[in-house]
Amino acid sequence: MERTLFVIKPDGVQRRLIGQIVARVEKAGLAITALRMMSMSRDMAARHYEAHKDKPFYEGLLDYVTSGPVVAMVCEGAGAVNDLRALIGATDPAKAGAGTIRGDFGVDVTHNLVHASDSPESASREIALFFPD
Ligand code: IDP
Ligand code: MG
């Protein structure tokens, strides 16, 4: 079994898409084994996205993910990391395929609704950040 972190970002919560997004995750065969709604502090957002700290979009990204509550969950399954990345689609919703969460609901490359860990190593680090207990 592999674990990955999945986050519905503030636009997904504000647009009332939590249910539709979670339904897709479960339909894909992934088990949700932890779930919480929370607001990310700027410090937490900075740690979550520290790999991007030199990117031009970094400050705007922190503004966005701290703009309202998020829903974070741990998803488990064989190949969960890759399965969830495939389910969410490309970072830019304009390039994400039909049937993917970002392709169907995402607005632009910042407001792309969801986060999913990009490797098992990222997943371990991110799960510890969102679910310290
Ligand atoms: P990912 O979420 O598909 O793994 P990353 O490259 O890790 O994509 O970027 C993290 C987040 O930063 C994206 O989900 C998106 O919200 C934002 N982002 C990425 N690239 C850009 C960009 O070129 N402009 C604005 N925001 C971006
Ligand atoms: Mg990423």
Short mmCIF file of N, CA, C and O and ligand atoms in Angstrom, two decimals:
data_model
loop_
_atom_site.label_atom_id
_atom_site.label_comp_id
_atom_site.label_asym_id
_atom_site.label_seq_id
_atom_site.Cartn_x
_atom_site.Cartn_y
_atom_site.Cartn_z
N MET A 1 0.84 -1.21 0.00
CA MET A 1 0.00 0.00 0.00
C MET A 1 0.87 1.26 0.00
O MET A 1 1.85 1.33 0.72
N GLU A 2 0.47 2.22 -0.79
CA GLU A 2 1.20 3.49 -0.85
C GLU A 2 0.25 4.58 -0.34
O GLU A 2 -0.96 4.48 -0.55
N ARG A 3 0.85 5.61 0.26
CA ARG A 3 0.05 6.73 0.76
C ARG A 3 0.42 8.00 0.01
O ARG A 3 1.58 8.20 -0.34
N THR A 4 -0.55 8.87 -0.16
CA THR A 4 -0.27 10.17 -0.76
C THR A 4 -1.14 11.25 -0.11
O THR A 4 -2.16 10.93 0.50
N LEU A 5 -0.68 12.49 -0.18
CA LEU A 5 -1.48 13.60 0.37
C LEU A 5 -2.28 14.25 -0.75
O LEU A 5 -1.74 14.56 -1.82
N PHE A 6 -3.54 14.46 -0.48
CA PHE A 6 -4.43 15.12 -1.42
C PHE A 6 -5.04 16.33 -0.71
O PHE A 6 -5.47 16.22 0.44
N VAL A 7 -5.07 17.49 -1.38
CA VAL A 7 -5.63 18.70 -0.78
C VAL A 7 -6.59 19.36 -1.77
O VAL A 7 -6.23 19.58 -2.93
N ILE A 8 -7.80 19.63 -1.30
CA ILE A 8 -8.72 20.48 -2.07
C ILE A 8 -8.43 21.91 -1.63
O ILE A 8 -8.57 22.26 -0.45
N LYS A 9 -7.95 22.71 -2.56
CA LYS A 9 -7.50 24.07 -2.26
C LYS A 9 -8.72 25.00 -2.04
O LYS A 9 -9.86 24.61 -2.30
N PRO A 10 -8.47 26.25 -1.60
CA PRO A 10 -9.60 27.12 -1.21
C PRO A 10 -10.65 27.32 -2.31
O PRO A 10 -11.84 27.45 -2.00
N ASP A 11 -10.25 27.34 -3.58
CA ASP A 11 -11.27 27.56 -4.62
C ASP A 11 -12.22 26.37 -4.72
O ASP A 11 -13.42 26.55 -4.96
N GLY A 12 -11.72 25.17 -4.48
CA GLY A 12 -12.59 23.99 -4.50
C GLY A 12 -13.62 24.01 -3.39
O GLY A 12 -14.78 23.62 -3.58
N VAL A 13 -13.19 24.49 -2.20
CA VAL A 13 -14.10 24.59 -1.07
C VAL A 13 -15.13 25.69 -1.33
O VAL A 13 -16.34 25.49 -1.19
N GLN A 14 -14.63 26.88 -1.77
CA GLN A 14 -15.53 28.02 -1.99
C GLN A 14 -16.56 27.73 -3.09
O GLN A 14 -17.70 28.17 -3.01
N ARG A 15 -16.15 26.95 -4.09
CA ARG A 15 -17.06 26.65 -5.21
C ARG A 15 -17.96 25.44 -4.92
O ARG A 15 -18.68 24.98 -5.79
N ARG A 16 -17.86 24.91 -3.69
CA ARG A 16 -18.72 23.80 -3.25
C ARG A 16 -18.53 22.56 -4.12
O ARG A 16 -19.49 21.89 -4.50
N LEU A 17 -17.25 22.27 -4.37
CA LEU A 17 -16.92 21.09 -5.18
C LEU A 17 -16.34 19.95 -4.34
O LEU A 17 -15.90 18.95 -4.90
N ILE A 18 -16.36 20.08 -3.00
CA ILE A 18 -15.75 19.05 -2.16
C ILE A 18 -16.35 17.67 -2.48
O ILE A 18 -15.61 16.71 -2.72
N GLY A 19 -17.64 17.59 -2.50
CA GLY A 19 -18.31 16.30 -2.69
C GLY A 19 -17.98 15.68 -4.03
O GLY A 19 -17.64 14.49 -4.12
N GLN A 20 -18.06 16.46 -5.09
CA GLN A 20 -17.77 15.92 -6.43
C GLN A 20 -16.32 15.47 -6.55
O GLN A 20 -16.02 14.47 -7.20
N ILE A 21 -15.41 16.23 -5.93
CA ILE A 21 -13.99 15.87 -6.02
C ILE A 21 -13.71 14.60 -5.21
O ILE A 21 -13.07 13.67 -5.70
N VAL A 22 -14.23 14.53 -3.99
CA VAL A 22 -14.01 13.34 -3.17
C VAL A 22 -14.64 12.11 -3.84
O VAL A 22 -14.06 11.02 -3.82
N ALA A 23 -15.77 12.27 -4.47
CA ALA A 23 -16.42 11.14 -5.16
C ALA A 23 -15.51 10.58 -6.24
O ALA A 23 -15.42 9.36 -6.42
N ARG A 24 -14.81 11.44 -6.95
CA ARG A 24 -13.91 10.96 -8.01
C ARG A 24 -12.75 10.16 -7.42
O ARG A 24 -12.31 9.17 -8.01
N VAL A 25 -12.24 10.62 -6.29
CA VAL A 25 -11.13 9.91 -5.64
C VAL A 25 -11.58 8.52 -5.21
O VAL A 25 -10.89 7.51 -5.46
N GLU A 26 -12.74 8.44 -4.60
CA GLU A 26 -13.22 7.13 -4.15
C GLU A 26 -13.57 6.24 -5.34
O GLU A 26 -13.28 5.04 -5.33
N LYS A 27 -14.14 6.82 -6.37
CA LYS A 27 -14.50 6.04 -7.56
C LYS A 27 -13.26 5.46 -8.24
O LYS A 27 -13.31 4.40 -8.87
N ALA A 28 -12.13 6.17 -8.11
CA ALA A 28 -10.87 5.69 -8.69
C ALA A 28 -10.27 4.54 -7.88
O ALA A 28 -9.22 4.00 -8.25
N GLY A 29 -10.91 4.19 -6.78
CA GLY A 29 -10.45 3.03 -6.01
C GLY A 29 -9.49 3.36 -4.88
O GLY A 29 -8.95 2.45 -4.24
N LEU A 30 -9.28 4.66 -4.64
CA LEU A 30 -8.39 5.05 -3.54
C LEU A 30 -9.17 5.10 -2.23
O LEU A 30 -10.34 5.51 -2.21
N ALA A 31 -8.53 4.66 -1.16
CA ALA A 31 -9.16 4.72 0.16
C ALA A 31 -8.73 6.00 0.86
O ALA A 31 -7.54 6.33 0.87
N ILE A 32 -9.68 6.72 1.43
CA ILE A 32 -9.37 7.92 2.23
C ILE A 32 -9.23 7.46 3.68
O ILE A 32 -10.18 6.94 4.27
N THR A 33 -8.02 7.62 4.24
CA THR A 33 -7.75 7.08 5.57
C THR A 33 -7.56 8.17 6.62
O THR A 33 -7.43 7.87 7.80
N ALA A 34 -7.53 9.44 6.21
CA ALA A 34 -7.52 10.56 7.15
C ALA A 34 -8.07 11.75 6.39
O ALA A 34 -7.88 11.85 5.17
N LEU A 35 -8.76 12.64 7.09
CA LEU A 35 -9.35 13.80 6.41
C LEU A 35 -9.56 14.92 7.41
O LEU A 35 -10.01 14.68 8.53
N ARG A 36 -9.17 16.13 7.03
CA ARG A 36 -9.45 17.29 7.90
C ARG A 36 -9.66 18.56 7.08
O ARG A 36 -9.04 18.72 6.02
N MET A 37 -10.52 19.42 7.59
CA MET A 37 -10.65 20.76 7.02
C MET A 37 -9.87 21.69 7.93
O MET A 37 -9.95 21.60 9.16
N MET A 38 -9.11 22.59 7.32
CA MET A 38 -8.27 23.49 8.11
C MET A 38 -7.94 24.72 7.27
O MET A 38 -8.13 24.73 6.06
N SER A 39 -7.44 25.75 7.95
CA SER A 39 -6.87 26.89 7.23
C SER A 39 -5.36 26.80 7.37
O SER A 39 -4.85 26.60 8.46
N MET A 40 -4.64 26.92 6.26
CA MET A 40 -3.19 26.85 6.31
C MET A 40 -2.64 28.21 6.72
O MET A 40 -3.04 29.23 6.18
N SER A 41 -1.73 28.21 7.70
CA SER A 41 -1.03 29.45 8.03
C SER A 41 -0.04 29.75 6.90
O SER A 41 0.31 28.85 6.11
N ARG A 42 0.42 30.99 6.83
CA ARG A 42 1.39 31.32 5.79
C ARG A 42 2.69 30.52 5.99
O ARG A 42 3.31 30.08 5.02
N ASP A 43 3.04 30.30 7.25
CA ASP A 43 4.25 29.52 7.55
C ASP A 43 4.10 28.08 7.05
O ASP A 43 5.02 27.51 6.45
N MET A 44 2.94 27.51 7.28
CA MET A 44 2.72 26.13 6.82
C MET A 44 2.72 26.07 5.29
O MET A 44 3.31 25.16 4.69
N ALA A 45 2.08 27.05 4.65
CA ALA A 45 2.06 27.09 3.19
C ALA A 45 3.48 27.22 2.64
O ALA A 45 3.84 26.57 1.65
N ALA A 46 4.29 28.04 3.31
CA ALA A 46 5.68 28.22 2.87
C ALA A 46 6.45 26.92 2.98
O ALA A 46 7.25 26.58 2.11
N ARG A 47 6.20 26.16 4.04
CA ARG A 47 6.89 24.87 4.17
C ARG A 47 6.39 23.86 3.14
O ARG A 47 7.18 23.11 2.55
N HIS A 48 5.09 23.87 2.92
CA HIS A 48 4.52 22.94 1.93
C HIS A 48 5.11 23.19 0.54
O HIS A 48 5.39 22.25 -0.20
N TYR A 49 5.26 24.46 0.20
CA TYR A 49 5.72 24.82 -1.15
C TYR A 49 7.16 25.31 -1.17
O TYR A 49 7.55 26.07 -2.06
N GLU A 50 7.99 24.87 -0.22
CA GLU A 50 9.36 25.41 -0.14
C GLU A 50 10.17 25.15 -1.41
O GLU A 50 11.06 25.93 -1.75
N ALA A 51 9.87 24.09 -2.13
CA ALA A 51 10.59 23.81 -3.38
C ALA A 51 10.38 24.91 -4.42
O ALA A 51 11.17 25.04 -5.36
N HIS A 52 9.32 25.70 -4.25
CA HIS A 52 9.00 26.74 -5.23
C HIS A 52 9.40 28.14 -4.78
O HIS A 52 8.99 29.13 -5.38
N LYS A 53 10.20 28.25 -3.69
CA LYS A 53 10.40 29.58 -3.08
C LYS A 53 11.09 30.59 -3.99
O LYS A 53 10.95 31.78 -3.79
N ASP A 54 11.80 30.13 -5.01
CA ASP A 54 12.45 31.07 -5.92
C ASP A 54 11.64 31.34 -7.19
O ASP A 54 12.08 32.08 -8.06
N LYS A 55 10.45 30.75 -7.29
CA LYS A 55 9.63 30.93 -8.50
C LYS A 55 8.89 32.28 -8.45
O LYS A 55 8.52 32.75 -7.37
N PRO A 56 8.65 32.86 -9.61
CA PRO A 56 7.95 34.17 -9.63
C PRO A 56 6.53 34.09 -9.07
O PRO A 56 6.01 35.10 -8.58
N PHE A 57 5.91 32.92 -9.14
CA PHE A 57 4.52 32.81 -8.67
C PHE A 57 4.41 32.44 -7.20
O PHE A 57 3.30 32.28 -6.67
N TYR A 58 5.54 32.35 -6.49
CA TYR A 58 5.54 31.82 -5.12
C TYR A 58 4.65 32.62 -4.16
O TYR A 58 3.80 32.05 -3.47
N GLU A 59 4.83 33.94 -4.09
CA GLU A 59 4.04 34.74 -3.14
C GLU A 59 2.55 34.67 -3.46
O GLU A 59 1.71 34.56 -2.56
N GLY A 60 2.22 34.72 -4.76
CA GLY A 60 0.81 34.60 -5.17
C GLY A 60 0.24 33.23 -4.81
O GLY A 60 -0.93 33.12 -4.44
N LEU A 61 1.08 32.21 -4.90
CA LEU A 61 0.65 30.85 -4.54
C LEU A 61 0.34 30.78 -3.04
O LEU A 61 -0.68 30.20 -2.64
N LEU A 62 1.18 31.42 -2.22
CA LEU A 62 0.91 31.43 -0.77
C LEU A 62 -0.37 32.22 -0.47
O LEU A 62 -1.17 31.81 0.38
N ASP A 63 -0.56 33.34 -1.16
CA ASP A 63 -1.81 34.12 -0.99
C ASP A 63 -3.02 33.24 -1.28
O ASP A 63 -4.01 33.23 -0.53
N TYR A 64 -2.94 32.52 -2.37
CA TYR A 64 -4.06 31.67 -2.83
C TYR A 64 -4.37 30.55 -1.83
O TYR A 64 -5.51 30.41 -1.38
N VAL A 65 -3.36 29.79 -1.43
CA VAL A 65 -3.66 28.62 -0.57
C VAL A 65 -4.00 29.00 0.87
O VAL A 65 -4.52 28.17 1.60
N THR A 66 -3.72 30.27 1.23
CA THR A 66 -4.11 30.72 2.57
C THR A 66 -5.38 31.58 2.53
O THR A 66 -5.77 32.17 3.54
N SER A 67 -6.05 31.65 1.37
CA SER A 67 -7.19 32.56 1.21
C SER A 67 -8.49 32.01 1.81
O SER A 67 -9.49 32.72 1.85
N GLY A 68 -8.49 30.76 2.26
CA GLY A 68 -9.69 30.17 2.84
C GLY A 68 -9.37 28.76 3.26
O GLY A 68 -8.25 28.27 3.05
N PRO A 69 -10.34 28.07 3.85
CA PRO A 69 -10.08 26.71 4.31
C PRO A 69 -9.79 25.74 3.15
O PRO A 69 -10.24 25.95 2.02
N VAL A 70 -9.02 24.72 3.50
CA VAL A 70 -8.72 23.63 2.56
C VAL A 70 -9.20 22.32 3.19
O VAL A 70 -9.45 22.27 4.39
N VAL A 71 -9.35 21.30 2.36
CA VAL A 71 -9.67 19.97 2.86
C VAL A 71 -8.50 19.06 2.49
O VAL A 71 -8.20 18.89 1.31
N ALA A 72 -7.82 18.55 3.52
CA ALA A 72 -6.64 17.69 3.30
C ALA A 72 -7.00 16.26 3.63
O ALA A 72 -7.75 16.00 4.57
N MET A 73 -6.47 15.32 2.83
CA MET A 73 -6.73 13.91 3.14
C MET A 73 -5.55 13.04 2.75
O MET A 73 -4.75 13.41 1.89
N VAL A 74 -5.44 11.92 3.44
CA VAL A 74 -4.47 10.89 3.09
C VAL A 74 -5.21 9.86 2.26
O VAL A 74 -6.28 9.37 2.67
N CYS A 75 -4.67 9.55 1.08
CA CYS A 75 -5.27 8.54 0.21
C CYS A 75 -4.32 7.36 0.11
O CYS A 75 -3.11 7.55 -0.02
N GLU A 76 -4.87 6.17 0.17
CA GLU A 76 -4.06 4.95 0.14
C GLU A 76 -4.51 4.01 -0.95
O GLU A 76 -5.70 3.91 -1.26
N GLY A 77 -3.52 3.31 -1.50
CA GLY A 77 -3.81 2.28 -2.50
C GLY A 77 -2.51 1.87 -3.16
O GLY A 77 -1.50 2.57 -3.00
N ALA A 78 -2.52 0.78 -3.88
CA ALA A 78 -1.33 0.41 -4.64
C ALA A 78 -1.12 1.46 -5.72
O ALA A 78 -2.05 1.77 -6.45
N GLY A 79 0.05 2.07 -5.79
CA GLY A 79 0.30 3.11 -6.79
C GLY A 79 -0.50 4.38 -6.56
O GLY A 79 -0.81 5.10 -7.51
N ALA A 80 -0.80 4.67 -5.31
CA ALA A 80 -1.67 5.83 -5.01
C ALA A 80 -1.09 7.15 -5.51
O ALA A 80 -1.84 8.01 -5.99
N VAL A 81 0.24 7.32 -5.41
CA VAL A 81 0.84 8.59 -5.82
C VAL A 81 0.56 8.85 -7.31
O VAL A 81 0.02 9.90 -7.68
N ASN A 82 0.92 7.90 -8.14
CA ASN A 82 0.72 8.09 -9.58
C ASN A 82 -0.75 8.08 -9.97
O ASN A 82 -1.17 8.83 -10.87
N ASP A 83 -1.53 7.24 -9.32
CA ASP A 83 -2.97 7.18 -9.64
C ASP A 83 -3.63 8.53 -9.38
O ASP A 83 -4.44 9.00 -10.18
N LEU A 84 -3.28 9.16 -8.25
CA LEU A 84 -3.92 10.43 -7.91
C LEU A 84 -3.41 11.55 -8.82
O LEU A 84 -4.19 12.42 -9.22
N ARG A 85 -2.13 11.53 -9.16
CA ARG A 85 -1.62 12.54 -10.11
C ARG A 85 -2.34 12.41 -11.45
O ARG A 85 -2.67 13.42 -12.09
N ALA A 86 -2.58 11.18 -11.89
CA ALA A 86 -3.30 10.99 -13.16
C ALA A 86 -4.74 11.50 -13.05
O ALA A 86 -5.26 12.12 -13.99
N LEU A 87 -5.34 11.27 -11.90
CA LEU A 87 -6.74 11.69 -11.69
C LEU A 87 -6.88 13.21 -11.68
O LEU A 87 -7.88 13.75 -12.16
N ILE A 88 -5.88 13.93 -11.13
CA ILE A 88 -6.00 15.39 -11.06
C ILE A 88 -5.65 16.06 -12.39
O ILE A 88 -6.17 17.11 -12.70
N GLY A 89 -4.76 15.47 -13.19
CA GLY A 89 -4.38 16.06 -14.48
C GLY A 89 -3.25 17.06 -14.36
O GLY A 89 -2.72 17.31 -13.27
N ALA A 90 -2.88 17.64 -15.48
CA ALA A 90 -1.73 18.55 -15.55
C ALA A 90 -1.94 19.79 -14.68
O ALA A 90 -3.08 20.20 -14.43
N THR A 91 -0.83 20.40 -14.26
CA THR A 91 -0.86 21.60 -13.40
C THR A 91 -1.74 22.70 -13.99
O THR A 91 -2.52 23.33 -13.29
N ASP A 92 -1.59 22.93 -15.31
CA ASP A 92 -2.38 23.95 -15.99
C ASP A 92 -3.68 23.32 -16.49
O ASP A 92 -3.65 22.45 -17.37
N PRO A 93 -4.83 23.74 -15.94
CA PRO A 93 -6.10 23.12 -16.34
C PRO A 93 -6.34 23.16 -17.85
O PRO A 93 -7.00 22.28 -18.39
N ALA A 94 -5.76 24.16 -18.54
CA ALA A 94 -5.93 24.24 -19.99
C ALA A 94 -5.26 23.07 -20.69
O ALA A 94 -5.61 22.71 -21.82
N LYS A 95 -4.27 22.48 -20.02
CA LYS A 95 -3.55 21.35 -20.60
C LYS A 95 -3.97 20.01 -19.99
O LYS A 95 -3.50 18.96 -20.42
N ALA A 96 -4.81 20.06 -18.98
CA ALA A 96 -5.26 18.83 -18.30
C ALA A 96 -6.37 18.19 -19.13
O ALA A 96 -7.24 18.87 -19.67
N GLY A 97 -6.32 16.87 -19.25
CA GLY A 97 -7.27 16.17 -20.10
C GLY A 97 -8.69 16.20 -19.56
O GLY A 97 -8.92 16.39 -18.37
N ALA A 98 -9.64 16.00 -20.47
CA ALA A 98 -11.04 15.84 -20.07
C ALA A 98 -11.15 14.62 -19.17
O ALA A 98 -10.47 13.62 -19.39
N GLY A 99 -11.98 14.74 -18.15
CA GLY A 99 -12.13 13.63 -17.22
C GLY A 99 -11.21 13.74 -16.01
O GLY A 99 -11.38 13.01 -15.04
N THR A 100 -10.22 14.63 -16.09
CA THR A 100 -9.38 14.88 -14.91
C THR A 100 -10.03 15.99 -14.07
O THR A 100 -10.82 16.79 -14.59
N ILE A 101 -9.69 16.03 -12.79
CA ILE A 101 -10.31 17.03 -11.91
C ILE A 101 -9.95 18.44 -12.37
O ILE A 101 -10.82 19.32 -12.48
N ARG A 102 -8.67 18.68 -12.65
CA ARG A 102 -8.29 20.03 -13.11
C ARG A 102 -8.82 20.33 -14.50
O ARG A 102 -9.22 21.47 -14.79
N GLY A 103 -8.84 19.34 -15.37
CA GLY A 103 -9.35 19.54 -16.73
C GLY A 103 -10.82 19.91 -16.72
O GLY A 103 -11.28 20.75 -17.49
N ASP A 104 -11.58 19.30 -15.82
CA ASP A 104 -13.03 19.52 -15.80
C ASP A 104 -13.43 20.77 -15.00
O ASP A 104 -14.41 21.41 -15.33
N PHE A 105 -12.68 21.07 -13.93
CA PHE A 105 -13.12 22.15 -13.02
C PHE A 105 -12.14 23.30 -12.86
O PHE A 105 -12.51 24.34 -12.34
N GLY A 106 -10.87 23.11 -13.22
CA GLY A 106 -9.85 24.12 -12.93
C GLY A 106 -10.03 25.37 -13.77
O GLY A 106 -10.55 25.32 -14.88
N VAL A 107 -9.59 26.50 -13.23
CA VAL A 107 -9.79 27.78 -13.91
C VAL A 107 -8.52 28.24 -14.61
O VAL A 107 -8.53 28.58 -15.79
N ASP A 108 -7.40 28.30 -13.89
CA ASP A 108 -6.12 28.70 -14.49
C ASP A 108 -5.00 28.05 -13.71
O ASP A 108 -5.25 27.34 -12.73
N VAL A 109 -3.75 28.31 -14.13
CA VAL A 109 -2.62 27.56 -13.58
C VAL A 109 -2.40 27.82 -12.08
O VAL A 109 -1.84 26.99 -11.39
N THR A 110 -2.86 28.94 -11.58
CA THR A 110 -2.82 29.13 -10.12
C THR A 110 -4.03 28.46 -9.48
O THR A 110 -3.89 27.65 -8.57
N HIS A 111 -5.22 28.77 -9.99
CA HIS A 111 -6.46 28.29 -9.38
C HIS A 111 -6.83 26.93 -9.99
O HIS A 111 -7.79 26.82 -10.74
N ASN A 112 -6.04 25.95 -9.60
CA ASN A 112 -6.21 24.62 -10.21
C ASN A 112 -6.79 23.60 -9.23
O ASN A 112 -6.62 22.41 -9.40
N LEU A 113 -7.45 24.10 -8.20
CA LEU A 113 -8.35 23.32 -7.34
C LEU A 113 -7.77 22.35 -6.33
O LEU A 113 -8.32 22.17 -5.26
N VAL A 114 -6.73 21.63 -6.76
CA VAL A 114 -6.27 20.51 -5.92
C VAL A 114 -4.76 20.39 -5.93
O VAL A 114 -4.08 20.86 -6.86
N HIS A 115 -4.26 19.74 -4.89
CA HIS A 115 -2.85 19.37 -4.79
C HIS A 115 -2.76 17.87 -4.58
O HIS A 115 -3.58 17.30 -3.86
N ALA A 116 -1.76 17.23 -5.19
CA ALA A 116 -1.45 15.83 -4.88
C ALA A 116 0.06 15.67 -4.88
O ALA A 116 0.76 16.24 -5.73
N SER A 117 0.59 14.90 -3.93
CA SER A 117 2.03 14.69 -3.82
C SER A 117 2.58 14.14 -5.12
O SER A 117 1.93 13.34 -5.80
N ASP A 118 3.82 14.56 -5.44
CA ASP A 118 4.40 14.14 -6.72
C ASP A 118 5.33 12.93 -6.62
O ASP A 118 5.85 12.46 -7.64
N SER A 119 5.58 12.42 -5.42
CA SER A 119 6.44 11.23 -5.24
C SER A 119 6.16 10.66 -3.85
O SER A 119 5.63 11.36 -2.98
N PRO A 120 6.54 9.42 -3.61
CA PRO A 120 6.37 8.85 -2.26
C PRO A 120 7.14 9.65 -1.22
O PRO A 120 6.66 9.81 -0.08
N GLU A 121 8.31 10.21 -1.57
CA GLU A 121 9.10 11.01 -0.62
C GLU A 121 8.35 12.31 -0.28
O GLU A 121 8.27 12.69 0.89
N SER A 122 7.83 12.98 -1.30
CA SER A 122 7.03 14.19 -1.04
C SER A 122 5.82 13.84 -0.19
O SER A 122 5.44 14.59 0.72
N ALA A 123 5.20 12.71 -0.48
CA ALA A 123 4.00 12.30 0.26
C ALA A 123 4.32 12.16 1.75
O ALA A 123 3.57 12.66 2.59
N SER A 124 5.42 11.52 2.09
CA SER A 124 5.77 11.34 3.51
C SER A 124 5.96 12.69 4.19
O SER A 124 5.45 12.93 5.30
N ARG A 125 6.68 13.59 3.52
CA ARG A 125 6.94 14.91 4.09
C ARG A 125 5.64 15.70 4.25
O ARG A 125 5.39 16.32 5.29
N GLU A 126 4.80 15.67 3.22
CA GLU A 126 3.57 16.46 3.22
C GLU A 126 2.54 15.90 4.21
O GLU A 126 1.83 16.67 4.87
N ILE A 127 2.45 14.58 4.30
CA ILE A 127 1.50 13.98 5.25
C ILE A 127 1.90 14.38 6.67
O ILE A 127 1.05 14.72 7.50
N ALA A 128 3.19 14.38 6.96
CA ALA A 128 3.66 14.77 8.30
C ALA A 128 3.32 16.23 8.60
O ALA A 128 3.03 16.60 9.74
N LEU A 129 3.33 17.07 7.57
CA LEU A 129 3.02 18.49 7.75
C LEU A 129 1.52 18.70 8.03
O LEU A 129 1.14 19.49 8.89
N PHE A 130 0.67 17.99 7.30
CA PHE A 130 -0.78 18.17 7.43
C PHE A 130 -1.39 17.33 8.55
O PHE A 130 -2.44 17.68 9.08
N PHE A 131 -0.75 16.20 8.85
CA PHE A 131 -1.28 15.29 9.88
C PHE A 131 -0.18 14.95 10.86
O PHE A 131 0.31 13.83 10.90
N PRO A 132 0.25 15.96 11.67
CA PRO A 132 1.40 15.75 12.56
C PRO A 132 1.17 14.65 13.60
O PRO A 132 2.12 14.05 14.07
N ASP A 133 -0.08 14.37 13.93
CA ASP A 133 -0.35 13.31 14.91
C ASP A 133 -0.53 11.97 14.23
O ASP A 133 -0.86 10.99 14.89
P1 IDP B 1 1.50 20.62 -9.17
O1 IDP B 1 0.50 21.20 -8.19
O2 IDP B 1 0.84 20.08 -10.41
O3 IDP B 1 2.46 19.63 -8.53
P2 IDP B 1 3.70 22.53 -9.12
O4 IDP B 1 4.62 22.80 -10.27
O5 IDP B 1 4.25 21.73 -7.96
O6 IDP B 1 2.38 21.84 -9.70
O7 IDP B 1 3.19 23.94 -8.61
C1 IDP B 1 2.52 24.05 -7.35
C2 IDP B 1 1.34 24.97 -7.51
O8 IDP B 1 1.81 26.28 -7.86
C3 IDP B 1 0.38 24.61 -8.66
O9 IDP B 1 -0.54 23.61 -8.30
C4 IDP B 1 -0.28 25.94 -8.94
O10 IDP B 1 -1.28 26.23 -7.97
C5 IDP B 1 0.88 26.90 -8.75
N1 IDP B 1 1.61 27.17 -10.01
C6 IDP B 1 2.42 26.32 -10.68
N2 IDP B 1 2.93 26.88 -11.80
C7 IDP B 1 2.43 28.12 -11.83
C8 IDP B 1 2.59 29.22 -12.74
O11 IDP B 1 3.30 29.16 -13.75
N3 IDP B 1 1.90 30.35 -12.42
C9 IDP B 1 1.10 30.47 -11.32
N4 IDP B 1 0.93 29.48 -10.45
C10 IDP B 1 1.58 28.31 -10.69
MG MG B 2 3.92 19.90 -7.07
#
